[in-house]
Coordinates of C-alpha atoms and ligand atoms in Angstrom, one line a residue:
M1 CA 0.0 0.0 0.0
Q2 CA 1.2 3.5 -0.9
I3 CA 0.7 6.0 1.9
K4 CA 0.7 9.8 1.6
K5 CA -0.3 12.8 3.7
F6 CA -2.3 15.7 2.4
V7 CA -2.5 19.0 4.2
A8 CA -4.9 21.9 3.3
P9 CA -6.9 24.7 5.1
T10 CA -10.1 22.7 4.9
L11 CA -10.9 19.0 5.0
R12 CA -12.6 19.2 1.6
E13 CA -9.5 20.6 0.0
A14 CA -7.3 18.0 1.6
K15 CA -9.6 15.3 0.3
E16 CA -9.6 16.8 -3.2
Q17 CA -5.8 16.7 -3.2
M18 CA -6.0 13.1 -2.1
K19 CA -8.5 12.2 -4.8
N20 CA -6.4 14.0 -7.5
E21 CA -3.3 12.2 -6.5
L22 CA -4.3 8.8 -5.4
G23 CA -7.7 8.4 -7.3
G24 CA -11.1 7.4 -6.1
D25 CA -10.0 4.2 -4.4
A26 CA -7.8 5.8 -1.8
I27 CA -8.5 4.8 1.7
I28 CA -8.4 7.4 4.5
L29 CA -6.3 6.0 7.3
G30 CA -6.5 9.0 9.6
T31 CA -7.2 12.7 10.0
R32 CA -5.9 15.4 12.3
V33 CA -6.0 19.1 12.8
I34 CA -2.6 20.8 12.8
E35 CA -2.4 24.0 14.9
N36 CA 0.4 26.3 15.8
D37 CA 2.8 25.0 13.2
R38 CA 5.4 27.4 11.8
R39 CA 5.3 25.6 8.4
F40 CA 1.8 26.8 7.9
N41 CA 2.2 30.3 9.4
F42 CA 0.4 29.0 12.5
R43 CA -2.8 28.6 10.5
K44 CA -5.2 25.8 11.3
M45 CA -4.8 23.1 8.8
F46 CA -6.3 19.7 8.2
E47 CA -4.2 16.6 7.5
I48 CA -5.4 13.4 5.8
T49 CA -3.3 10.3 5.8
A50 CA -4.4 8.2 2.9
G51 CA -3.3 5.0 1.3
V52 CA -4.0 3.3 -1.9
D53 CA -3.5 -0.3 -2.7
E54 CA -1.0 -0.8 -5.6
E55 CA -3.2 -3.6 -6.8
I56 CA -6.2 -1.3 -7.1
K57 CA -4.2 1.3 -9.1
K58 CA -3.6 -1.3 -11.8
T59 CA -5.6 -0.8 -14.9
P60 CA -8.1 -3.6 -15.1
S61 CA -7.8 -6.0 -18.0
F62 CA -10.2 -8.5 -19.4
D63 CA -8.4 -11.2 -17.6
D64 CA -9.4 -9.8 -14.3
E65 CA -11.6 -11.8 -12.1
P66 CA -15.3 -11.2 -12.6
V67 CA -16.9 -9.0 -9.9
I68 CA -18.4 -11.2 -7.3
E69 CA -21.9 -10.1 -6.5
N70 CA -22.3 -11.3 -3.0
V71 CA -19.1 -10.3 -1.2
D72 CA -18.3 -11.5 2.2
I73 CA -16.6 -8.8 4.3
D74 CA -15.0 -11.3 6.6
V75 CA -13.3 -13.1 3.7
E76 CA -11.4 -10.0 2.8
L77 CA -10.6 -9.2 6.4
S78 CA -9.3 -12.7 6.9
R79 CA -7.2 -12.3 3.9
L80 CA -5.7 -9.1 5.2
T81 CA -4.9 -10.7 8.6
Q82 CA -3.8 -14.0 7.2
K83 CA -0.3 -13.0 6.4
I84 CA 0.3 -12.2 10.0
F85 CA -1.7 -15.2 11.0
E86 CA 0.4 -17.6 9.0
S87 CA 3.8 -16.2 9.7
K88 CA 3.7 -16.3 13.5
E89 CA 3.5 -19.1 16.0
N90 CA 0.0 -20.2 15.0
K91 CA 1.1 -23.0 12.9
K92 CA -0.8 -26.2 13.5
V93 CA 1.1 -29.0 15.1
A94 CA 2.5 -31.0 12.2
A95 CA 2.6 -34.8 12.7
E96 CA 6.4 -34.8 12.8
D97 CA 6.4 -32.2 15.6
V98 CA 4.6 -34.6 17.9
V99 CA 7.0 -35.6 20.6
T100 CA 6.8 -39.3 20.9
E101 CA 8.3 -39.6 24.4
T102 CA 5.3 -39.6 26.7
R103 CA 4.9 -39.5 30.5
K104 CA 2.3 -39.3 33.2
L105 CA 1.0 -35.8 34.1
T106 CA 1.9 -35.0 37.6
K107 CA -0.3 -33.0 40.0
T108 CA 2.4 -30.3 40.0
Q109 CA 2.2 -30.0 36.3
L110 CA -1.5 -29.7 36.3
D111 CA -1.3 -27.1 39.0
E112 CA 1.2 -25.1 37.0
Y113 CA -1.1 -25.1 34.0
L114 CA -4.0 -24.0 36.3
E115 CA -1.8 -21.2 37.6
K116 CA -0.9 -20.1 34.1
L117 CA -4.5 -19.9 33.1
L118 CA -5.5 -18.0 36.2
D119 CA -2.6 -15.6 35.5
L120 CA -4.2 -15.0 32.1
E121 CA -7.3 -14.0 34.1
I122 CA -9.3 -16.9 33.0
N123 CA -12.1 -17.6 35.4
R124 CA -11.2 -20.3 38.0
Q125 CA -14.1 -22.6 37.1
L126 CA -13.3 -22.5 33.4
A127 CA -9.5 -22.8 34.0
K128 CA -10.2 -26.0 36.1
E129 CA -12.4 -27.3 33.3
L130 CA -9.6 -26.8 30.7
V131 CA -7.0 -28.5 32.9
E132 CA -9.4 -31.4 33.6
Q133 CA -9.6 -31.9 29.8
L134 CA -5.8 -32.3 29.8
K135 CA -6.2 -35.4 31.9
N136 CA -7.8 -37.1 28.9
Y137 CA -4.5 -37.1 27.2
D138 CA -2.5 -38.3 30.2
G139 CA 0.1 -40.7 29.1
L140 CA -0.6 -40.1 25.4
L141 CA 1.4 -37.0 24.7
G142 CA 4.7 -35.4 25.4
E143 CA 4.7 -32.2 27.4
A144 CA 5.4 -30.0 24.4
N145 CA 2.0 -30.9 23.0
L146 CA 0.0 -30.3 26.1
E147 CA 0.0 -26.6 25.5
N148 CA -1.4 -27.2 22.0
Y149 CA -4.1 -29.3 23.5
L150 CA -4.9 -26.7 26.0
I151 CA -5.2 -24.1 23.3
A152 CA -7.3 -26.4 21.2
G153 CA -9.5 -27.0 24.2
M154 CA -10.0 -23.3 24.6
A155 CA -10.8 -22.8 21.0
S156 CA -13.5 -25.4 21.2
M157 CA -15.1 -23.3 23.9
I158 CA -15.1 -19.9 22.1
P159 CA -18.0 -19.2 19.8
T160 CA -17.3 -16.8 17.0
K161 CA -19.4 -15.3 14.2
E162 CA -18.6 -13.9 10.8
F163 CA -19.8 -10.5 9.6
K164 CA -21.6 -11.4 6.4
V165 CA -23.1 -8.7 4.2
K166 CA -24.6 -9.2 0.8
K167 CA -25.4 -6.8 -1.9
N168 CA -28.9 -5.5 -2.4
R169 CA -30.2 -6.6 0.9
N170 CA -30.4 -3.3 2.7
T171 CA -28.9 -4.9 5.8
K172 CA -29.2 -2.7 8.9
V173 CA -26.5 -3.2 11.5
A174 CA -26.5 -1.4 14.9
L175 CA -23.6 -1.1 17.3
V176 CA -24.5 -0.7 20.9
G177 CA -22.5 -0.5 24.1
P178 CA -21.2 1.9 26.8
T179 CA -20.0 5.4 26.0
G180 CA -16.4 5.6 24.9
V181 CA -15.8 2.0 24.1
G182 CA -15.2 2.7 20.4
K183 CA -18.6 2.2 18.6
T184 CA -18.3 5.1 16.3
T185 CA -14.6 4.3 15.4
C186 CA -15.6 0.7 14.7
I187 CA -18.5 1.8 12.5
A188 CA -16.0 4.0 10.6
K189 CA -13.6 1.1 10.1
L190 CA -16.4 -1.3 8.9
A191 CA -18.0 1.4 6.7
V192 CA -14.7 2.2 4.9
I193 CA -13.9 -1.5 4.4
S194 CA -17.4 -2.2 3.1
K195 CA -17.2 0.7 0.8
I196 CA -13.7 0.5 -0.5
I197 CA -12.9 -3.2 -0.5
H198 CA -16.3 -4.6 -1.0
K199 CA -17.8 -1.9 -3.2
L200 CA -20.9 -1.9 -1.1
K201 CA -23.2 1.1 -0.9
V202 CA -23.1 2.2 2.7
G203 CA -25.3 4.6 4.7
L204 CA -24.8 5.8 8.3
I205 CA -27.5 6.7 10.8
S206 CA -26.6 8.3 14.1
I207 CA -29.2 8.0 16.9
D208 CA -28.9 11.0 19.2
T209 CA -31.3 10.1 22.0
Y210 CA -30.7 13.2 24.0
R211 CA -29.9 15.8 21.4
L212 CA -26.4 16.1 22.6
G213 CA -25.0 17.2 19.3
A214 CA -22.3 14.7 19.9
I215 CA -22.4 13.5 16.3
D216 CA -19.7 15.7 14.9
Q217 CA -17.2 12.9 14.9
L218 CA -19.4 10.8 12.6
R219 CA -20.3 13.8 10.5
I220 CA -16.7 14.6 9.8
F221 CA -16.0 11.0 9.0
S222 CA -19.0 10.9 6.7
E223 CA -17.7 14.0 4.9
I224 CA -14.2 12.8 4.3
S225 CA -15.1 9.3 3.4
D226 CA -18.1 10.3 1.2
I227 CA -20.4 8.0 3.0
E228 CA -23.9 9.5 3.5
M229 CA -25.1 10.1 7.0
S230 CA -28.3 11.1 8.7
V231 CA -29.3 11.8 12.3
A232 CA -32.4 10.4 14.0
Y233 CA -33.7 12.5 17.0
E234 CA -36.9 10.5 17.5
P235 CA -37.8 6.9 16.9
S236 CA -40.3 8.1 14.4
D237 CA -37.5 9.5 12.3
M238 CA -36.2 6.0 11.7
P239 CA -38.6 4.7 9.1
K240 CA -38.1 7.7 6.8
L241 CA -34.3 7.6 7.1
I242 CA -34.3 3.9 6.3
K243 CA -36.5 4.6 3.3
K244 CA -34.0 7.4 2.3
F245 CA -31.3 4.7 2.3
K246 CA -33.3 2.1 0.6
D247 CA -30.7 1.8 -2.2
K248 CA -27.9 1.1 0.3
D249 CA -26.5 -2.4 0.7
L250 CA -25.6 -1.8 4.3
I251 CA -26.7 0.8 6.9
F252 CA -24.8 1.2 10.1
I253 CA -26.6 2.6 13.0
D254 CA -24.5 4.3 15.7
T255 CA -25.9 5.2 19.1
V256 CA -25.1 8.3 21.1
G257 CA -26.7 8.8 24.5
R258 CA -26.3 9.6 28.2
S259 CA -25.4 7.0 30.8
Q260 CA -26.6 3.6 29.9
K261 CA -26.7 2.6 33.6
N262 CA -30.2 3.7 33.4
R263 CA -32.7 1.2 32.1
E264 CA -34.9 4.0 30.6
N265 CA -32.1 5.1 28.3
L266 CA -31.7 1.6 27.0
N267 CA -35.4 1.3 26.4
K268 CA -35.2 4.5 24.4
I269 CA -32.5 3.1 22.2
K270 CA -34.6 0.0 21.8
E271 CA -37.5 2.1 20.4
Y272 CA -35.2 3.5 17.7
L273 CA -33.8 0.1 16.8
D274 CA -37.2 -1.5 16.7
A275 CA -38.5 1.4 14.5
A276 CA -35.6 0.7 12.1
E277 CA -36.2 -3.0 12.1
V278 CA -32.5 -3.7 12.5
D279 CA -31.2 -7.0 11.2
E280 CA -28.2 -7.4 13.4
T281 CA -27.2 -5.7 16.7
I282 CA -23.6 -6.0 17.9
L283 CA -22.5 -5.2 21.4
V284 CA -19.2 -3.4 21.7
V285 CA -17.2 -3.7 24.9
S286 CA -13.7 -2.7 25.8
A287 CA -11.2 -5.6 26.2
T288 CA -9.6 -3.6 29.0
S289 CA -12.7 -3.7 31.2
S290 CA -12.9 -5.9 34.3
M291 CA -15.0 -9.0 34.2
R292 CA -17.5 -7.5 36.6
T293 CA -18.0 -4.5 34.3
L294 CA -18.2 -6.7 31.2
S295 CA -20.8 -9.0 32.9
D296 CA -22.8 -6.0 34.0
V297 CA -22.8 -4.4 30.5
A298 CA -23.7 -7.7 28.8
E299 CA -26.6 -8.2 31.3
R300 CA -27.9 -4.7 31.0
F301 CA -27.8 -4.5 27.2
K302 CA -29.7 -7.8 26.8
V303 CA -32.8 -5.7 26.3
L304 CA -31.3 -4.6 22.9
D305 CA -31.2 -8.2 21.8
Y306 CA -27.6 -8.2 20.5
G307 CA -26.3 -11.4 18.9
S308 CA -22.5 -11.0 19.0
V309 CA -19.8 -9.0 20.6
I310 CA -16.8 -6.9 19.4
F311 CA -13.9 -6.4 21.8
S312 CA -12.4 -3.0 21.3
K313 CA -9.1 -1.6 22.5
A314 CA -7.5 -5.1 22.4
D315 CA -4.2 -3.2 21.8
E316 CA -4.5 -1.7 25.3
A317 CA -5.4 -4.9 27.1
V318 CA -2.8 -6.7 29.2
T319 CA -4.6 -10.0 29.3
Y320 CA -7.3 -11.5 27.2
G321 CA -8.9 -14.0 29.6
N322 CA -12.0 -11.9 29.8
I323 CA -12.8 -12.6 26.2
F324 CA -12.9 -16.2 27.0
N325 CA -14.9 -15.6 30.2
L326 CA -17.5 -13.4 28.6
A327 CA -18.0 -15.5 25.5
N328 CA -18.5 -18.5 27.8
K329 CA -20.7 -16.9 30.4
F330 CA -23.2 -15.5 27.9
N331 CA -22.6 -18.0 25.2
L332 CA -21.8 -14.9 23.1
P333 CA -20.1 -15.2 19.7
V334 CA -17.1 -12.9 19.2
M335 CA -17.1 -11.0 15.8
F336 CA -14.1 -8.8 15.8
L337 CA -11.3 -7.4 17.9
T338 CA -10.2 -3.8 17.3
N339 CA -6.6 -2.9 18.0
G340 CA -6.1 0.8 17.6
Q341 CA -7.5 4.1 16.4
V342 CA -6.5 3.9 12.8
I343 CA -9.4 3.8 10.3
P344 CA -9.8 1.3 8.7
D345 CA -6.7 -0.8 9.5
D346 CA -7.1 -1.5 13.2
I347 CA -9.7 -4.3 13.2
L348 CA -9.1 -8.0 13.3
S349 CA -11.5 -10.7 12.2
V350 CA -11.4 -13.7 14.4
N351 CA -11.9 -17.4 14.5
P352 CA -11.8 -19.7 17.6
E353 CA -8.2 -20.9 17.0
Y354 CA -6.9 -17.3 16.6
L355 CA -8.7 -16.1 19.7
A356 CA -7.4 -19.1 21.8
N357 CA -3.9 -18.3 20.7
V358 CA -4.2 -14.6 21.5
I359 CA -5.7 -15.5 24.9
Y360 CA -3.1 -18.2 25.8
K361 CA -0.1 -16.3 24.6
G362 CA -1.4 -13.0 26.0
K363 CA -0.6 -11.0 22.9
L364 CA -2.1 -10.0 19.6
Y365 CA -0.4 -11.1 16.4
Ligands
GDP401 N1 -6.4 2.2 21.6 C1 -7.6 2.1 21.0 N2 -8.4 3.2 21.0 C2 -9.6 3.1 20.4 C3 -10.0 1.9 19.8 N3 -11.2 2.1 19.3 C4 -11.6 3.3 19.6 N4 -10.6 4.0 20.3 C5 -10.6 5.3 20.8 O1 -11.5 5.4 21.9 C6 -12.1 6.7 22.0 C7 -13.6 6.6 21.9 O2 -14.0 6.0 20.7 P1 -15.5 6.3 20.1 O3 -15.5 5.6 18.8 O4 -15.8 7.7 20.1 O5 -16.4 5.6 21.2 P2 -18.0 5.5 21.3 O6 -18.3 6.5 22.4 O7 -18.3 4.1 21.8 O8 -18.5 5.9 20.0 C8 -11.6 7.4 20.8 O9 -10.5 8.2 21.2 C9 -11.1 6.3 19.8 O10 -10.0 6.8 19.0 C10 -9.1 0.8 19.8 O11 -9.3 -0.3 19.2 N5 -7.9 0.9 20.4
MG402 MG1 -19.8 7.4 19.4

């Protein structure tokens, strides 16, 4: 990917520069306001960091693959993360790697594994269950492979879900969750990927339940990414906004509101989502939250009928045991991890094996 920065007195001009230079397929990776900089005579300037895939810049030929009608967003995300996935430590245990020398598991060994799992902040009950499973392999495997079995055992206990979007279905996806977890940022990432990589027509609706005017962030994003956006101030606004976006393949619904500790606030959001007849509601929580907070949020937001979870700020988390704990406690499929502020790069699609490795090794890769 070729990456460049464009600076201009207005966002619109910076975006024009970007389009002229990199073409319509450029992806906006980030924006910032530059103030008090001598280079610009201390004028306020806007900077866009943009990238364009060298592949995309290629002139298409008749040999190019036909356009696939029903694109699957997760396939592309998987492809993007696959390189990392393949290159590091995640290789499956090949037959020749299996250590043939076997011995009995000692109590001390099992305790060590239990300690390790607890250290990863995996709930004690679940950690015991995982270690118990190891006993099934007692005498069958060498120690080097026990860890792999532990990871495989974890993977078998983590539900995941793919983000599937098809063309011409007018799919309505809402992101809900506590304030500040990264819902809007995540919508921006998914919207750009859907638009640029999957060529889907995307619309954005922001629900401002309390007329906070806190929608500027999405508005600026909508402007620079050229993705249409509207604001709903009342549940009754929803049907007409959905109608306005009837030609869109995908509509993201973002929620802005006051404290969601209050049941009434959540009921209000529910009214909007019901009025929009959303197809999929995804809960966003921070991977850095404590298990008590996560459980509380997952319980409270049940009224909104979410079907999967995104763990944001995985880049800031020290351990990932809570992903395992929450997914298990609520039988809740995990859809993505987000790992930074950069739009659209910092989002990772997941599968059980990948998550189990992240959790066990205590780091993203
Ligand atoms: N480190 C990190 N920061 C994030 C991530 N996602 C969002 N943020 C930041 O978290 C803050 C709140 O994000 P925002 O999308 O406004 O949260 P919202 O209130 O849920 O819509 C912003 O400063 C984001 O840049 C992430 O994956 N990692
Ligand atoms: Mg927001």
